[in-house]
Coordinates of C-alpha atoms in Angstrom, one line a residue:
Chain A
M9 CA 0.0 0.0 0.0
T10 CA 1.3 3.5 -0.9
P11 CA 1.9 5.4 2.4
T12 CA -0.1 8.6 3.0
V13 CA 3.1 10.3 4.2
S14 CA 6.6 9.3 3.4
A15 CA 9.5 11.2 5.0
S16 CA 13.2 10.7 4.9
G17 CA 16.0 12.4 6.7
L18 CA 14.0 15.4 8.0
S19 CA 16.2 17.7 10.1
L20 CA 15.6 21.2 11.4
R21 CA 17.7 23.3 13.6
Y22 CA 16.1 26.3 15.3
G23 CA 18.6 28.6 17.0
G24 CA 20.9 26.3 19.0
T25 CA 18.3 23.6 19.2
R26 CA 18.3 20.5 17.0
A27 CA 14.5 20.3 16.8
L28 CA 14.4 17.4 14.3
D29 CA 17.4 15.1 13.8
D30 CA 17.2 12.9 10.7
V31 CA 13.6 11.8 11.1
S32 CA 12.3 9.2 8.6
L33 CA 8.8 7.7 8.8
R34 CA 5.9 6.4 6.7
L35 CA 2.3 6.9 7.7
S36 CA -0.6 4.8 6.5
P37 CA -4.4 5.0 7.2
G38 CA -5.4 4.7 10.8
V39 CA -4.4 6.7 13.9
T40 CA -0.7 6.9 14.7
G41 CA 0.2 8.2 18.1
L42 CA 3.3 10.4 18.7
L43 CA 4.5 10.3 22.3
G44 CA 7.3 12.3 23.8
P45 CA 8.3 14.6 26.6
N46 CA 8.1 18.4 26.4
G47 CA 10.7 19.6 23.9
A48 CA 11.0 16.3 22.2
G49 CA 10.2 17.8 18.8
K50 CA 6.7 16.6 18.4
T51 CA 5.1 19.9 17.5
T52 CA 8.0 20.7 15.2
L53 CA 7.5 17.4 13.4
L54 CA 3.8 18.0 13.1
R55 CA 4.4 21.5 11.8
V56 CA 6.8 20.3 9.2
L57 CA 4.5 17.5 8.0
A58 CA 1.6 19.9 8.0
T59 CA 3.7 22.1 5.6
S60 CA 3.7 25.0 8.1
V61 CA 7.5 25.0 8.6
P62 CA 10.0 23.9 6.0
A63 CA 12.7 21.4 7.1
D64 CA 16.4 22.4 6.7
S65 CA 17.1 19.1 5.0
G66 CA 15.3 15.9 4.0
A67 CA 12.2 15.4 2.0
F68 CA 8.6 14.1 2.4
T69 CA 5.5 13.6 0.4
V70 CA 1.8 13.9 1.4
L71 CA -0.5 11.7 -0.6
G72 CA 2.1 11.7 -3.4
H73 CA 2.6 15.5 -3.4
D74 CA 6.0 17.1 -2.6
P75 CA 5.5 20.1 -0.3
G76 CA 9.0 21.3 -1.2
T77 CA 7.6 22.9 -4.4
P78 CA 4.9 25.6 -4.4
A79 CA 2.5 23.5 -6.5
G80 CA 3.1 20.4 -4.5
R81 CA 2.7 22.3 -1.3
Q82 CA -0.7 23.7 -2.4
E83 CA -1.9 20.2 -3.5
A84 CA -0.8 18.7 -0.2
R85 CA -2.5 21.5 1.7
R86 CA -5.8 20.7 -0.1
R87 CA -5.6 17.2 1.3
L88 CA -4.6 17.8 4.9
G89 CA -6.4 19.0 8.1
Y90 CA -4.5 20.5 10.9
L91 CA -5.5 21.0 14.5
P92 CA -2.7 23.0 16.2
Q93 CA -1.8 22.7 19.8
T94 CA -3.6 25.9 20.8
P95 CA -6.1 26.6 18.2
G96 CA -7.1 30.3 18.1
F97 CA -10.6 31.7 17.4
H98 CA -11.7 35.1 16.3
P99 CA -13.6 36.3 19.3
D100 CA -16.7 37.5 17.5
F101 CA -17.2 34.4 15.3
T102 CA -19.9 31.8 16.0
A103 CA -19.0 28.2 15.6
F104 CA -20.5 28.2 12.2
E105 CA -18.7 31.3 11.1
F106 CA -15.4 30.0 12.3
V107 CA -15.7 26.7 10.4
D108 CA -17.0 28.6 7.4
Y109 CA -13.9 30.9 7.6
V110 CA -11.6 27.9 7.6
A111 CA -13.6 26.4 4.7
I112 CA -13.0 29.6 2.7
L113 CA -9.3 29.3 3.5
K114 CA -9.6 25.8 2.0
E115 CA -10.8 27.4 -1.3
M116 CA -14.5 26.6 -0.9
T117 CA -16.0 29.7 -2.5
D118 CA -19.4 28.3 -3.5
R119 CA -21.6 29.5 -0.6
A120 CA -24.2 26.8 -0.8
V121 CA -21.8 23.9 -1.0
R122 CA -19.6 25.4 1.7
H123 CA -22.4 25.9 4.1
R124 CA -23.6 22.4 3.6
E125 CA -20.1 21.1 4.3
V126 CA -19.8 23.3 7.4
R127 CA -23.1 22.0 8.7
A128 CA -22.1 18.4 8.0
V129 CA -18.8 18.7 9.9
L130 CA -20.4 20.5 12.9
D131 CA -23.1 17.7 13.0
G132 CA -20.2 15.2 12.9
V133 CA -18.7 16.5 16.1
D134 CA -22.1 16.9 17.8
L135 CA -22.2 20.7 17.7
S136 CA -25.3 21.2 15.6
D137 CA -27.2 22.7 18.5
V138 CA -24.6 25.4 19.2
R139 CA -23.5 26.3 15.8
G140 CA -25.0 29.8 16.1
K141 CA -23.2 30.4 19.5
R142 CA -20.1 32.6 19.7
V143 CA -17.0 30.4 20.1
K144 CA -15.8 32.3 23.2
K145 CA -19.0 31.3 25.0
L146 CA -18.5 27.6 24.4
S147 CA -16.8 25.2 26.9
G148 CA -13.1 24.2 26.3
G149 CA -14.3 20.8 25.1
M150 CA -16.7 22.3 22.6
R151 CA -14.1 24.8 21.4
Q152 CA -11.8 21.9 20.7
R153 CA -14.5 20.1 18.8
V154 CA -15.1 23.3 16.7
A155 CA -11.4 23.2 15.9
L156 CA -11.6 19.5 15.0
A157 CA -14.6 20.3 12.7
A158 CA -12.5 23.0 11.0
A159 CA -9.7 20.5 10.5
L160 CA -12.1 18.0 9.0
I161 CA -13.5 20.5 6.4
G162 CA -12.9 19.2 2.9
D163 CA -12.6 15.6 4.0
P164 CA -8.8 15.6 4.3
G165 CA -6.9 12.4 3.7
F166 CA -4.2 13.3 6.2
L167 CA -5.2 14.8 9.6
V168 CA -2.6 16.2 12.0
L169 CA -3.7 16.6 15.6
D170 CA -1.4 18.3 18.1
E171 CA -2.2 17.4 21.7
P172 CA -6.0 17.8 21.2
T173 CA -6.9 16.3 24.6
V174 CA -4.8 18.6 26.7
G175 CA -6.9 20.7 29.1
L176 CA -10.1 18.5 28.7
D177 CA -11.8 16.9 31.7
P178 CA -12.0 13.1 31.6
E179 CA -15.5 13.1 30.2
Q180 CA -14.6 15.5 27.4
R181 CA -11.5 13.5 26.7
M182 CA -13.5 10.3 26.3
R183 CA -15.9 12.1 23.9
F184 CA -13.0 13.6 22.0
R185 CA -11.3 10.2 21.7
E186 CA -14.5 8.8 20.1
L187 CA -14.4 11.6 17.5
I188 CA -10.7 11.0 16.8
A189 CA -11.5 7.3 16.3
Q190 CA -14.3 8.2 13.9
A191 CA -12.0 10.6 12.1
G192 CA -9.4 7.8 11.7
E193 CA -11.7 5.6 9.8
G194 CA -10.5 5.6 6.2
R195 CA -7.9 8.4 6.7
T196 CA -4.4 8.8 8.1
V197 CA -4.3 10.6 11.5
L198 CA -1.1 11.6 13.3
L199 CA -1.9 12.3 16.9
S200 CA 0.6 14.0 19.2
T201 CA -0.1 13.4 22.8
H202 CA 1.3 13.3 26.3
Q203 CA -1.4 10.8 27.3
T204 CA -0.5 7.1 26.9
E205 CA -4.2 6.3 27.4
D206 CA -4.9 8.2 24.1
V207 CA -2.5 5.9 22.4
A208 CA -3.7 2.8 24.1
M209 CA -7.3 3.5 23.2
L210 CA -6.9 5.0 19.7
C211 CA -3.7 4.0 17.9
H212 CA -2.7 1.1 15.8
R213 CA 0.8 2.4 15.8
V214 CA 3.0 4.6 18.1
L215 CA 6.1 6.7 17.6
V216 CA 8.1 7.7 20.6
M217 CA 10.2 10.8 20.1
A218 CA 12.8 12.6 22.1
G219 CA 15.6 15.0 21.3
G220 CA 14.3 15.4 17.8
R221 CA 14.7 11.7 17.0
I222 CA 12.3 8.8 16.8
L223 CA 13.3 6.3 19.5
F224 CA 10.5 3.8 18.8
D225 CA 8.2 3.0 15.9
G226 CA 5.9 0.0 16.3
T227 CA 2.5 -1.1 17.7
P228 CA 1.3 -0.2 21.2
A229 CA 1.6 -3.9 22.1
E230 CA 5.3 -3.9 21.0
L231 CA 6.0 -0.8 23.1
T232 CA 4.3 -2.4 26.1
A233 CA 6.3 -5.6 25.6
R234 CA 9.5 -3.6 26.0
A235 CA 8.6 -3.4 29.7
A236 CA 8.0 -7.1 30.1
G237 CA 9.9 -8.4 33.2
R238 CA 10.9 -4.9 34.1
V239 CA 8.0 -3.8 36.3
W240 CA 7.7 -4.8 39.9
S241 CA 5.8 -4.0 43.0
S242 CA 7.3 -3.1 46.4
T243 CA 6.2 -1.6 49.7
E244 CA 8.7 1.2 49.6
R245 CA 10.1 3.0 46.6
D246 CA 12.9 0.9 45.2
P247 CA 16.1 3.1 45.0
G248 CA 17.4 0.9 42.2
A249 CA 14.4 1.6 40.0
K250 CA 14.6 3.9 37.0
A251 CA 11.2 5.3 38.1
G252 CA 8.7 4.5 40.8
W253 CA 5.4 5.8 42.0
R254 CA 2.8 5.0 44.7
T255 CA -0.3 3.4 43.3
G256 CA -3.9 3.5 44.5
T257 CA -3.3 0.4 46.7
G258 CA -0.5 2.1 48.6
S259 CA 2.3 -0.1 47.1
F260 CA 5.0 1.2 44.8
R261 CA 5.2 0.4 41.1
N262 CA 8.8 0.4 39.9
V263 CA 10.2 0.2 36.4
G264 CA 13.8 -0.7 35.6
S265 CA 15.9 -3.7 36.4
P266 CA 14.0 -5.7 39.1
P267 CA 15.9 -7.2 42.1
A268 CA 16.0 -10.9 42.5
G269 CA 12.7 -12.3 43.9
A270 CA 10.8 -9.1 43.1
E271 CA 7.0 -9.4 42.5
L272 CA 6.7 -8.8 38.8
L273 CA 3.7 -6.9 37.4
E274 CA 2.0 -6.9 34.1
P275 CA 3.5 -4.0 32.1
T276 CA 1.5 -1.2 30.6
L277 CA 2.1 1.1 27.7
E278 CA 3.2 3.8 30.1
D279 CA 5.9 1.5 31.5
G280 CA 7.1 0.7 28.0
Y281 CA 7.2 4.5 27.2
L282 CA 9.1 5.4 30.3
L283 CA 11.7 2.6 29.8
T284 CA 12.1 3.7 26.1
L285 CA 12.9 7.2 27.2
D286 CA 15.2 5.9 30.0
D287 CA 17.1 3.6 27.7
A288 CA 17.8 6.6 25.5
E289 CA 18.8 8.5 28.6
V290 CA 16.0 11.1 28.1
P291 CA 14.3 12.5 31.3
A292 CA 10.6 11.7 31.1
Chain B
M99 CA -43.2 9.1 -29.5
T100 CA -46.3 11.1 -30.2
W101 CA -46.2 13.1 -27.0
H102 CA -43.8 14.2 -24.2
V103 CA -44.3 15.2 -20.6
D104 CA -44.6 18.9 -20.4
A105 CA -42.2 21.0 -18.3
E106 CA -44.6 21.8 -15.6
D107 CA -45.5 18.2 -15.0
L108 CA -41.9 17.2 -15.0
R109 CA -41.1 19.8 -12.3
A110 CA -44.1 18.5 -10.3
Y111 CA -43.0 14.9 -10.8
S112 CA -39.4 15.7 -9.7
Q113 CA -40.8 17.2 -6.5
G114 CA -43.2 14.3 -5.8
E115 CA -46.2 16.6 -6.3
L116 CA -47.7 15.2 -9.5
A117 CA -51.0 13.5 -8.7
P118 CA -52.4 10.4 -10.4
P119 CA -53.5 9.7 -13.0
A120 CA -51.1 12.3 -14.6
F121 CA -48.4 10.7 -12.4
W122 CA -49.0 7.2 -13.7
S123 CA -49.0 8.5 -17.2
A124 CA -45.7 10.4 -16.8
D125 CA -44.2 7.4 -14.9
T126 CA -44.9 5.0 -17.7
H127 CA -43.8 7.4 -20.4
L128 CA -40.5 8.2 -18.7
V129 CA -39.5 4.5 -18.7
A130 CA -39.7 4.5 -22.5
C131 CA -38.6 8.1 -23.4
A132 CA -34.9 9.1 -23.1
R133 CA -35.6 12.7 -24.1
C134 CA -38.1 13.2 -21.2
R135 CA -35.7 11.4 -18.8
A136 CA -32.9 13.9 -19.8
A137 CA -35.3 16.8 -19.3
L138 CA -36.3 15.4 -15.9
A139 CA -32.7 15.1 -14.8
E140 CA -32.1 18.8 -15.7
V141 CA -35.2 19.9 -13.8
S142 CA -34.2 17.7 -10.8
E143 CA -30.7 19.2 -10.7
S144 CA -32.0 22.8 -10.8
V145 CA -34.5 22.0 -8.0
D146 CA -31.8 20.3 -5.9
A147 CA -29.5 23.3 -6.4
G148 CA -32.4 25.6 -5.3
W149 CA -33.0 23.5 -2.2
V150 CA -29.2 23.6 -1.4
R151 CA -29.1 27.3 -1.8
L152 CA -32.3 27.9 0.3
D153 CA -31.0 25.4 3.0
A154 CA -27.7 27.2 3.1
E155 CA -29.4 30.6 3.5
L156 CA -31.7 29.4 6.2
D157 CA -28.9 27.7 8.1
A158 CA -26.2 30.4 8.0
P159 CA -26.1 32.8 10.9
R160 CA -26.6 36.5 10.0
P161 CA -23.2 38.0 9.2
G162 CA -21.8 40.8 11.4
L163 CA -22.0 44.5 10.6
V164 CA -18.5 44.8 8.9
E165 CA -19.3 41.7 6.7
R166 CA -22.7 43.0 5.7
L167 CA -21.2 46.4 4.8
L168 CA -18.5 44.8 2.7
V169 CA -21.0 42.7 0.8
R170 CA -23.2 45.7 0.2
F171 CA -20.2 47.5 -1.3
G172 CA -19.8 44.6 -3.8
V173 CA -17.2 42.4 -2.0
A174 CA -17.7 38.7 -2.6
D175 CA -19.2 37.0 0.5
H176 CA -16.2 34.7 1.0
T177 CA -13.8 37.6 0.8
A178 CA -16.0 39.6 3.2
R179 CA -15.7 36.7 5.7
L180 CA -11.9 36.6 5.3
L181 CA -11.8 40.4 6.0
S182 CA -14.2 40.2 8.9
A183 CA -11.5 38.0 10.6
T184 CA -9.1 40.9 10.3
S185 CA -8.9 42.3 13.8
V186 CA -7.9 45.8 12.8
L187 CA -11.1 46.2 10.9
R188 CA -13.1 45.9 14.1
R189 CA -14.7 48.8 15.8
S190 CA -12.1 49.1 18.6
W191 CA -9.2 49.6 16.1
L192 CA -11.1 51.9 13.8
G193 CA -12.2 53.9 16.9
A194 CA -8.5 54.2 17.9
V195 CA -7.6 55.4 14.4
V196 CA -10.4 58.0 14.5
A197 CA -9.3 59.2 17.9
V198 CA -5.6 59.6 16.9
L199 CA -6.7 61.5 13.8
L200 CA -9.1 63.7 15.7
M201 CA -6.4 64.5 18.2
S202 CA -3.9 65.5 15.6
V203 CA -6.5 67.6 13.7
V204 CA -7.4 69.4 16.8
A205 CA -3.7 70.0 17.6
A206 CA -3.2 71.3 14.0
R207 CA -6.1 73.7 14.3
S208 CA -5.1 75.0 17.7
T209 CA -1.3 75.3 17.1
G210 CA -1.5 76.3 13.5
S211 CA 1.0 73.5 12.6
V212 CA 0.1 70.4 10.6
T213 CA 3.3 68.6 11.6
L214 CA 1.9 66.3 14.2
F215 CA -0.8 65.2 11.8
L216 CA 1.7 64.5 9.1
V217 CA 3.9 62.6 11.5
L218 CA 1.2 60.4 12.9
A219 CA -0.9 59.7 9.8
P220 CA 1.7 57.5 8.0
L221 CA 2.2 55.4 11.2
L222 CA -1.5 54.3 11.3
P223 CA -1.5 52.1 8.1
L224 CA 1.9 50.7 9.1
A225 CA 0.5 49.7 12.5
G226 CA -2.8 48.5 11.0
V227 CA -1.0 46.2 8.5
A228 CA 1.3 44.9 11.2
L229 CA -1.6 44.1 13.5
S230 CA -3.6 42.3 10.8
Y231 CA -1.5 39.1 10.5
G232 CA 1.2 37.0 12.2
P233 CA 1.3 34.3 14.9
A234 CA 1.1 36.8 17.7
L235 CA -1.9 38.8 16.5
D236 CA -4.0 36.6 14.3
P237 CA -5.6 33.9 16.4
T238 CA -6.1 31.6 13.5
Y239 CA -2.7 32.2 11.9
E240 CA -1.5 28.6 12.4
M241 CA -4.5 27.2 10.7
A242 CA -4.4 29.8 7.9
V243 CA -0.7 29.2 7.1
V244 CA -1.4 25.6 6.2
A245 CA -4.5 26.4 4.1
P246 CA -4.3 26.1 0.3
V247 CA -5.0 29.8 0.0
H248 CA -1.6 31.4 -0.6
G249 CA -0.3 33.2 2.5
F250 CA 0.7 36.2 0.4
R251 CA -2.7 36.5 -1.2
L252 CA -4.4 36.5 2.2
L253 CA -1.9 39.1 3.4
M254 CA -2.6 41.3 0.4
I255 CA -6.4 41.0 0.8
R256 CA -6.1 42.1 4.4
T257 CA -3.5 44.8 3.6
V258 CA -5.7 46.4 0.9
A259 CA -8.6 46.4 3.3
V260 CA -6.6 48.0 6.1
L261 CA -5.0 50.6 3.8
T262 CA -8.4 51.5 2.4
A263 CA -9.8 52.0 5.9
C264 CA -6.8 54.0 7.2
F265 CA -6.4 56.0 4.0
G266 CA -10.1 56.8 3.9
L267 CA -10.2 58.0 7.4
S268 CA -6.9 60.0 7.0
V269 CA -8.2 61.7 3.8
L270 CA -11.4 62.7 5.7
A271 CA -9.1 64.1 8.4
S272 CA -7.1 66.0 5.8
F273 CA -10.4 67.6 4.6
A274 CA -10.8 69.0 8.1
L275 CA -7.6 71.0 7.5
P276 CA -8.6 73.0 4.5
G277 CA -6.2 75.9 5.2
Y278 CA -3.2 73.7 4.3
G279 CA -4.3 72.7 0.8
L280 CA -2.4 69.8 -0.7
R281 CA 0.2 69.9 2.2
A282 CA -2.4 68.2 4.3
L283 CA -2.1 65.2 2.0
A284 CA 1.7 65.0 2.3
W285 CA 1.3 62.0 4.6
L286 CA 0.1 59.8 1.8
L287 CA 3.4 58.8 0.1
P288 CA 5.3 58.3 3.3
A289 CA 2.4 56.2 4.5
L290 CA 2.7 54.0 1.4
A291 CA 6.5 53.8 1.9
L292 CA 6.3 52.8 5.5
A293 CA 3.6 50.2 5.0
S294 CA 5.3 48.6 2.0
A295 CA 8.8 48.7 3.7
G296 CA 7.3 47.2 6.9
L297 CA 5.7 44.3 4.9
A298 CA 8.8 43.6 2.8
L299 CA 11.1 43.5 5.9
S300 CA 8.6 41.4 7.8
A301 CA 9.3 38.5 5.4
R302 CA 12.7 38.3 7.1
L303 CA 12.4 40.0 10.4
G304 CA 8.9 38.9 11.4
P305 CA 5.6 40.7 11.6
L306 CA 6.3 42.6 14.8
L307 CA 10.0 43.5 14.6
A308 CA 9.9 44.8 11.0
P309 CA 7.1 47.4 11.4
S310 CA 8.5 48.4 14.8
L311 CA 11.9 49.1 13.2
V312 CA 10.3 51.0 10.3
G313 CA 8.1 53.0 12.6
G314 CA 11.1 53.8 14.8
A315 CA 13.2 54.8 11.8
W316 CA 10.4 57.2 10.7
V317 CA 10.2 58.9 14.1
T318 CA 14.0 59.0 14.4
L319 CA 14.3 60.6 11.0
L320 CA 11.8 63.2 11.7
W321 CA 13.3 64.0 15.1
A322 CA 16.8 64.3 13.5
V323 CA 15.5 66.6 10.7
H324 CA 13.7 68.7 13.3
A325 CA 16.7 68.9 15.5
Y326 CA 18.8 70.1 12.5
D327 CA 16.5 72.9 11.6
A328 CA 13.4 73.4 13.8
H329 CA 11.9 76.1 11.5
A330 CA 12.1 74.4 8.1
T331 CA 9.4 72.1 6.6
L332 CA 10.2 68.6 7.7
M333 CA 12.2 67.0 4.8
P334 CA 9.7 64.1 4.1
F335 CA 7.0 66.6 3.4
T336 CA 9.1 68.6 0.8
V337 CA 9.0 67.8 -2.9
A338 CA 12.3 66.0 -2.6
G339 CA 11.1 64.0 0.4
Q340 CA 7.8 63.0 -1.4
A341 CA 9.8 61.8 -4.4
T342 CA 12.1 59.8 -2.1
A343 CA 9.0 58.3 -0.3
A344 CA 7.5 57.3 -3.7
G345 CA 10.8 55.6 -4.6
V346 CA 11.0 53.8 -1.3
A347 CA 7.4 52.6 -1.7
A348 CA 8.1 51.3 -5.2
L349 CA 11.3 49.6 -4.2
A350 CA 9.7 48.0 -1.1
A351 CA 6.7 46.8 -3.2
G352 CA 9.2 45.2 -5.7
L353 CA 11.1 43.5 -2.8
L354 CA 7.8 42.4 -1.3
F355 CA 6.8 40.7 -4.5
L356 CA 10.2 38.9 -4.7
V357 CA 9.9 37.5 -1.2
R358 CA 6.2 36.7 -1.4
D359 CA 6.7 32.9 -1.0
R360 CA 8.1 33.5 2.5
F361 CA 4.6 34.3 3.7
D362 CA 3.6 30.8 2.8
H363 CA 5.3 29.4 5.9
F364 CA 5.0 29.9 9.6
Q365 CA 6.7 33.1 10.8
G366 CA 7.7 32.6 14.4
S367 CA 9.3 30.1 16.7
A368 CA 9.0 26.6 15.1
V369 CA 9.8 24.7 18.3

């Protein structure tokens, strides 16, 4: 199958920071999670793949189009949806007007067709009842859904979501995850997140990134399996553990190299993620 | 075929409003007549398009005041919506521009000198253009920059709107200074020079630093000229100064055109 996105050797230096360091990847339909600590380069990678920021070196294609050329960039942009980390809204716009504005930016000039599409995407994110309300009067979860609706305008084949569940309460997060799962049906979604639950619930594939490099590329099960035999329980925090934290039962969950006779626990995706960062000597 | 379904019946048929027995007759005839089927398809399409248009009109919220005014002046509805997202076309900004112009006109009338007006008027479009785009001031900038609409085109649409508003208000203010004749319009070429230089430099320096530097350079130039000879007409408002401003505006416009592709990417911290 031809990948939706194919990138090789992407590098970008910003000031003294190496934001991307020789990143290569291929993305296919479904939701791919991008995990990493703050400053890992996740947002930079998303901005490069969304054609917002050009890489210093390397190349990539989006649905066969090369964003390195003006014509290819425009074609790629016609086929992608982008939800930035902190989507902004014009304060006086209603939900409908905001999505309509983004639809115009996506070259939809026929008013009737555009308005039908705007209504469809707002219905798709369950906002049909509030489409006439000003965005600034909506809750954080609703605003995030308005931004997702805007990203979905034009039925993009490649959807880039930068930490869309940050700041949402657990109920809103669950609702938003359902919408991302729907959006991932039949299209390629790249989802940057801090939440390993997002990846566990939504993604068929996960990338772990730190220091501008991709440290892991595989399935969530493969990431979890990295922690097999390396998670154990103790009554006190084990000083030999790479990381350890008190759980709801009062005991400590430790990851690293377990001492002899330790009570081993079933690993989770979070354990695999922490150990991947630790193996690369990156602070989580 | 000896007969065909007439246009009125076809329209009623397409909308499900043709009653029996005319319906049965038309139904049977359409099975056998390609010409009437083609005519039915045309009628159906036009009815569907009509419903889509009506649906869109009923569903769309009423546009805001600025947007309605723009459409009334002949601007396409989609361009009007793009412009309505330009923060400096909002009442607060336009009110500030009017206040500055009023203040400088009152100062000119009370002191008998038009200098303050001529100094301030060119800064208004420069500030307006600077405030109309960029990651710090346009809340939807990050979404707009990855849209297929070229960033330079969007910038130019907004720039023309901002310049039209600023120039219109400044020209009205100039009419309030009839005693100065054409001298009251001497801000126009420097305003064009500052706005175009600010835009051209912002491609490299960013949308905040570039206009700040250009505005600072303008004020410094005027201060230095005034310090050199406090009684003479300030150099930018002489014939030679106006010619220089026109030259700077033309050069900056050319440079802006050359660097237009830079506006197609994010201008700000990428990390």
